[in-house]
Amino acid sequence: MSKAIIKDNEKRVGMELQETVGKLRLARNQAIQDMAEAISLAADAGQLLLSARGEGLDLEAVLEIGGINGEEGRRLERVAKAKPMLASPKPGELKQLCLWAGILPDPIEGSSPRPQAHWLAYVFKAKQWVTRKNPATWTPAQRAEFIEEAKPLVEAWVEAGGSL
């Protein structure tokens, strides 16, 4: 390729990058504004719940009418209580506020369960551990402790058909 074509491609890609970064900046600013509004509304909702609690109202009835459950209500109250620190929040505090406000997904809900381990997984781990260790370097106390702990495994192995 000639240098002119390379220069032209670099300029075209650079212009596309500039346009995309400009859109990114606008989207980022909009997201920050939307996040600030959501946290503010969550704090207002939490303040309403705190006021209802202070007045001695039936919170369950208030939550039901409001269309939220008790956990959501407690989170909104936390946002309201934390509103003063919004002047200069630390990143971890801001993340926690976003979790409470419902902006970020709950990590517990977003996680997928670990697949069930093979029923012999602990035996596999023990085998790997023994492979890494050198019994010749063990002290007599370590040997005695190992024999005592491994005895049930050996007995189960013999009962399953293994022979020594």
C-alpha angles and dihedrals in degrees: 000000000000123000091245092057091047091049090049092050091048091051093048093049091045091052091048089049091050091051093047093047089050090054089046091054091050092047091047092051091048091049091052091050091047091048092050090050092048092050090047092051090046089052090049091050090047091050089054089053092047090051091049090050090049091051091052095244122158101267094194090058092045091050092047092050089046091053098238134109129239095264092053089049093051090050092051090051089053090053090051092050091049095048094103092062091058090090090080111359124184116235093253092050091049091050090051091050090051090051092049092045091051095243093120122045117256106260091222092055092043097053122093119223118258112252114256112270121239111269090243094049093116091051089051090051091048090050091051091048093051090048090056094047126075110217090197089070096050121112118238089255091053091049092051092048092048092050091050093049096041095047095089090051092052092046090051090048092052091045089052091056105275120136132208 
